[in-house]
GROMACS .gro file of C-alpha atoms in nm:
model
  225
    1MET     CA    1   6.484   3.134   5.586
    2GLN     CA    2   6.478   3.471   5.603
    3LEU     CA    3   6.094   3.603   5.668
    4GLU     CA    4   5.992   3.802   5.385
    5ARG     CA    5   5.594   3.831   5.458
    6TYR     CA    6   5.350   3.642   5.647
    7LYS     CA    7   5.083   3.403   5.528
    8ASP     CA    8   4.796   3.606   5.741
    9ARG     CA    9   4.742   3.736   6.116
   10ARG     CA   10   4.754   3.416   6.275
   11HIS     CA   11   5.110   3.383   6.088
   12ALA     CA   12   5.247   3.676   6.250
   13GLY     CA   13   5.144   3.597   6.589
   14MET     CA   14   5.278   3.230   6.582
   15VAL     CA   15   5.607   3.422   6.450
   16ILE     CA   16   5.559   3.665   6.737
   17ALA     CA   17   5.522   3.407   6.970
   18ALA     CA   18   5.838   3.223   6.930
   19GLU     CA   19   6.049   3.539   6.984
   20LEU     CA   20   5.816   3.570   7.339
   21ALA     CA   21   5.839   3.198   7.418
   22HIS     CA   22   6.045   3.286   7.727
   23LEU     CA   23   5.759   3.440   7.924
   24ALA     CA   24   5.515   3.103   7.831
   25GLU     CA   25   5.372   3.003   8.192
   26ARG     CA   26   5.421   3.338   8.367
   27ARG     CA   27   5.150   3.386   8.573
   28ASP     CA   28   5.238   3.762   8.544
   29VAL     CA   29   5.219   3.776   8.176
   30VAL     CA   30   4.866   3.970   8.035
   31VAL     CA   31   4.808   3.991   7.634
   32LEU     CA   32   4.613   4.299   7.529
   33ALA     CA   33   4.527   4.339   7.161
   34LEU     CA   34   4.445   4.661   6.989
   35PRO     CA   35   4.096   4.525   6.778
   36ARG     CA   36   4.019   4.472   6.571
   37GLY     CA   37   4.348   4.338   6.333
   38GLY     CA   38   4.535   4.284   6.624
   39VAL     CA   39   4.334   4.049   6.798
   40PRO     CA   40   4.376   3.707   6.552
   41VAL     CA   41   4.732   3.775   6.617
   42ALA     CA   42   4.743   3.854   6.952
   43TYR     CA   43   4.487   3.498   7.002
   44GLU     CA   44   4.843   3.306   6.893
   45VAL     CA   45   5.055   3.516   7.086
   46ALA     CA   46   4.815   3.448   7.431
   47ARG     CA   47   4.752   3.073   7.297
   48ALA     CA   48   5.132   2.983   7.274
   49LEU     CA   49   5.231   3.142   7.573
   50ARG     CA   50   4.926   3.029   7.760
   51ALA     CA   51   4.832   3.342   7.895
   52PRO     CA   52   4.498   3.551   7.937
   53LEU     CA   53   4.396   3.755   7.653
   54ASP     CA   54   4.187   4.056   7.642
   55VAL     CA   55   4.143   4.369   7.398
   56PHE     CA   56   4.284   4.732   7.486
   57VAL     CA   57   4.044   4.949   7.311
   58VAL     CA   58   4.206   5.294   7.291
   59ARG     CA   59   4.084   5.599   7.073
   60LYS     CA   60   4.332   5.882   6.956
   61LEU     CA   61   4.236   6.257   7.038
   62GLY     CA   62   4.309   6.396   6.686
   63VAL     CA   63   4.336   6.789   6.681
   64PRO     CA   64   4.027   6.917   6.530
   65TRP     CA   65   4.172   7.030   6.196
   66GLN     CA   66   4.425   6.783   6.177
   67GLU     CA   67   4.301   6.461   6.301
   68GLU     CA   68   4.620   6.300   6.252
   69LEU     CA   69   4.796   6.482   6.479
   70ALA     CA   70   4.702   6.341   6.824
   71MET     CA   71   4.671   6.572   7.141
   72GLY     CA   72   4.582   6.284   7.329
   73ALA     CA   73   4.381   5.943   7.367
   74ILE     CA   74   4.132   5.782   7.594
   75ALA     CA   75   4.110   5.415   7.655
   76SER     CA   76   3.974   5.103   7.849
   77GLY     CA   77   3.966   5.142   8.208
   78ASN     CA   78   3.830   5.485   8.172
   79VAL     CA   79   4.222   5.637   8.107
   80ARG     CA   80   4.236   5.991   7.948
   81VAL     CA   81   4.584   6.111   7.850
   82VAL     CA   82   4.628   6.474   7.723
   83ASN     CA   83   4.950   6.580   7.519
   84ARG     CA   84   4.973   6.875   7.692
   85GLN     CA   85   5.268   7.036   7.460
   86VAL     CA   86   5.040   7.024   7.146
   87VAL     CA   87   4.769   7.121   7.329
   88SER     CA   88   4.984   7.456   7.443
   89GLU     CA   89   5.156   7.486   7.106
   90LEU     CA   90   4.846   7.475   6.901
   91GLY     CA   91   4.663   7.722   7.115
   92LEU     CA   92   4.356   7.443   7.208
   93ARG     CA   93   4.118   7.515   7.483
   94GLU     CA   94   3.976   7.217   7.737
   95GLU     CA   95   3.633   7.282   7.530
   96ASP     CA   96   3.824   7.151   7.214
   97ILE     CA   97   3.952   6.838   7.380
   98ASN     CA   98   3.664   6.747   7.599
   99ALA     CA   99   3.445   6.797   7.242
  100VAL     CA  100   3.682   6.537   7.081
  101ALA     CA  101   3.671   6.315   7.394
  102GLU     CA  102   3.297   6.297   7.398
  103ARG     CA  103   3.299   6.183   7.058
  104GLU     CA  104   3.582   5.882   7.047
  105LYS     CA  105   3.400   5.788   7.374
  106VAL     CA  106   3.084   5.682   7.210
  107GLU     CA  107   3.288   5.474   6.970
  108LEU     CA  108   3.497   5.309   7.236
  109GLU     CA  109   3.207   5.227   7.454
  110ARG     CA  110   3.045   5.076   7.194
  111ARG     CA  111   3.353   4.878   7.101
  112GLU     CA  112   3.396   4.776   7.515
  113ARG     CA  113   3.014   4.637   7.435
  114ALA     CA  114   3.075   4.438   7.128
  115TYR     CA  115   3.381   4.282   7.264
  116ARG     CA  116   3.394   4.265   7.624
  117GLY     CA  117   3.018   4.263   7.686
  118GLY     CA  118   2.983   4.337   8.104
  119ARG     CA  119   3.325   4.208   8.184
  120PRO     CA  120   3.526   4.468   8.358
  121ALA     CA  121   3.846   4.534   8.200
  122PRO     CA  122   4.139   4.301   8.335
  123ASP     CA  123   4.345   4.483   8.592
  124ILE     CA  124   4.667   4.490   8.447
  125ARG     CA  125   4.866   4.643   8.760
  126GLY     CA  126   5.166   4.514   8.865
  127LYS     CA  127   5.158   4.266   8.546
  128THR     CA  128   5.391   4.218   8.245
  129VAL     CA  129   5.170   4.311   7.965
  130ILE     CA  130   5.202   4.248   7.566
  131LEU     CA  131   5.073   4.473   7.366
  132VAL     CA  132   5.005   4.328   7.057
  133ASP     CA  133   4.881   4.459   6.670
  134ASP     CA  134   4.914   4.327   6.336
  135GLY     CA  135   5.135   4.626   6.200
  136VAL     CA  136   5.155   4.981   6.249
  137ALA     CA  137   5.263   5.234   5.984
  138THR     CA  138   5.361   5.562   6.166
  139GLY     CA  139   5.263   5.445   6.517
  140THR     CA  140   5.083   5.735   6.639
  141THR     CA  141   4.794   5.501   6.787
  142MET     CA  142   5.016   5.277   6.955
  143ARG     CA  143   5.198   5.544   7.122
  144ALA     CA  144   4.892   5.698   7.206
  145ALA     CA  145   4.779   5.345   7.334
  146LEU     CA  146   5.094   5.321   7.540
  147GLN     CA  147   5.074   5.633   7.727
  148ALA     CA  148   4.733   5.525   7.817
  149LEU     CA  149   4.808   5.162   7.946
  150LYS     CA  150   5.068   5.304   8.148
  151GLN     CA  151   4.836   5.494   8.335
  152LEU     CA  152   4.701   5.148   8.463
  153GLY     CA  153   5.020   5.048   8.655
  154PRO     CA  154   5.209   4.744   8.461
  155THR     CA  155   5.546   4.677   8.554
  156HIS     CA  156   5.645   4.600   8.187
  157VAL     CA  157   5.511   4.687   7.833
  158ILE     CA  158   5.615   4.505   7.533
  159VAL     CA  159   5.489   4.595   7.217
  160ALA     CA  160   5.457   4.343   6.992
  161VAL     CA  161   5.358   4.429   6.610
  162GLY     CA  162   5.390   4.192   6.282
  163VAL     CA  163   5.536   4.458   6.071
  164ALA     CA  164   5.659   4.859   6.116
  165PRO     CA  165   5.931   5.051   5.939
  166THR     CA  166   6.258   5.101   6.107
  167VAL     CA  167   6.206   5.466   6.245
  168THR     CA  168   5.866   5.379   6.400
  169VAL     CA  169   6.024   5.091   6.579
  170ARG     CA  170   6.304   5.281   6.728
  171LEU     CA  171   6.010   5.504   6.812
  172LEU     CA  172   5.842   5.282   6.965
  173GLU     CA  173   6.126   5.196   7.181
  174HIS     CA  174   6.115   5.513   7.336
  175ASP     CA  175   5.770   5.457   7.478
  176ALA     CA  176   5.738   5.071   7.583
  177ASP     CA  177   6.017   4.877   7.759
  178GLU     CA  178   6.086   4.619   7.483
  179VAL     CA  179   5.954   4.603   7.136
  180VAL     CA  180   5.903   4.255   6.949
  181CYS     CA  181   5.859   4.352   6.552
  182PRO     CA  182   5.993   4.086   6.342
  183LEU     CA  183   5.913   4.228   5.991
  184GLN     CA  184   6.067   4.607   5.991
  185PRO     CA  185   6.116   4.720   5.636
  186ALA     CA  186   6.331   5.028   5.548
  187PHE     CA  187   6.012   5.201   5.390
  188MET     CA  188   5.634   5.120   5.463
  189TYR     CA  189   5.306   5.309   5.332
  190ALA     CA  190   5.052   5.033   5.424
  191ILE     CA  191   5.029   4.680   5.640
  192SER     CA  192   4.839   4.475   5.368
  193PRO     CA  193   5.105   4.416   5.145
  194TRP     CA  194   5.325   4.182   5.416
  195PHE     CA  195   5.059   3.968   5.424
  196ASP     CA  196   4.925   3.719   5.170
  197ARG     CA  197   4.541   3.701   5.332
  198PHE     CA  198   4.449   4.031   5.523
  199GLY     CA  199   4.090   4.071   5.497
  200GLN     CA  200   3.907   4.268   5.764
  201THR     CA  201   3.883   4.142   6.116
  202SER     CA  202   3.504   4.124   6.179
  203ASP     CA  203   3.365   4.229   6.534
  204ASP     CA  204   3.211   3.865   6.511
  205GLU     CA  205   3.551   3.713   6.486
  206VAL     CA  206   3.705   3.923   6.775
  207ARG     CA  207   3.427   3.783   6.990
  208GLU     CA  208   3.471   3.418   6.891
  209LEU     CA  209   3.880   3.461   6.953
  210LEU     CA  210   3.825   3.656   7.307
  211SER     CA  211   3.553   3.363   7.389
  212ARG     CA  212   3.767   3.101   7.270
  213ALA     CA  213   4.103   3.242   7.474
  214ARG     CA  214   3.845   3.234   7.810
  215ALA     CA  215   3.774   2.905   7.760
  216GLN     CA  216   4.104   2.759   7.757
  217GLU     CA  217   4.271   2.605   8.012
  218GLY     CA  218   4.605   2.400   8.058
  219PRO     CA  219   4.759   2.275   7.715
  220ALA     CA  220   4.675   2.496   7.403
  221ALA     CA  221   4.348   2.456   7.264
  222ALA     CA  222   4.355   2.365   6.893
  223PRO     CA  223   4.361   2.752   6.662
  224PRO     CA  224   4.035   2.826   6.468
  225THR     CA  225   3.975   2.676   6.141
   0.00000   0.00000   0.00000
């Protein structure tokens, strides 16, 4: 039966995991989730593949007068990338970039503390990284995350998302080594219509799932109820 929608984020993770089953048990695989909505999806992927799970916190640096337009991003691991073409075309100054970066850094550090506590970000140099989110529409944040992630030296990056329009998947294929997206509608204006249940993921849920993932050893543990 053709997949038309997901029951919830966990269901999306299970479907994605089935497509990535060939990576199970590989010691070079790391699953990184874009919080918050990507974490329940990524938990199921990591659980099925028996791979470590962590978060990759990324904050897009939006142009001051047009925040949807990215001029760069900051991310976990003290990574900062700047789109010099956008900066040049718009005549942005270095102080403009710094001001936005400092503001976004506050939220990035808050999320790092909330989700990871005092643990360091995982070392992904030389690893195969599966970067997971529940879905993407325009792909702007995911593309910024990919740019930032590549600064940390992974050998192979797979984007895994529950749903994205076909045109966005094609864009992501230019930035990632591989894209897994089971649902690819021709037109899509929001992520939630493609899920029966799409409640907001809380910080507490993120922490719980990360804790469960760290505690797992050997055979996959039972999923959370």
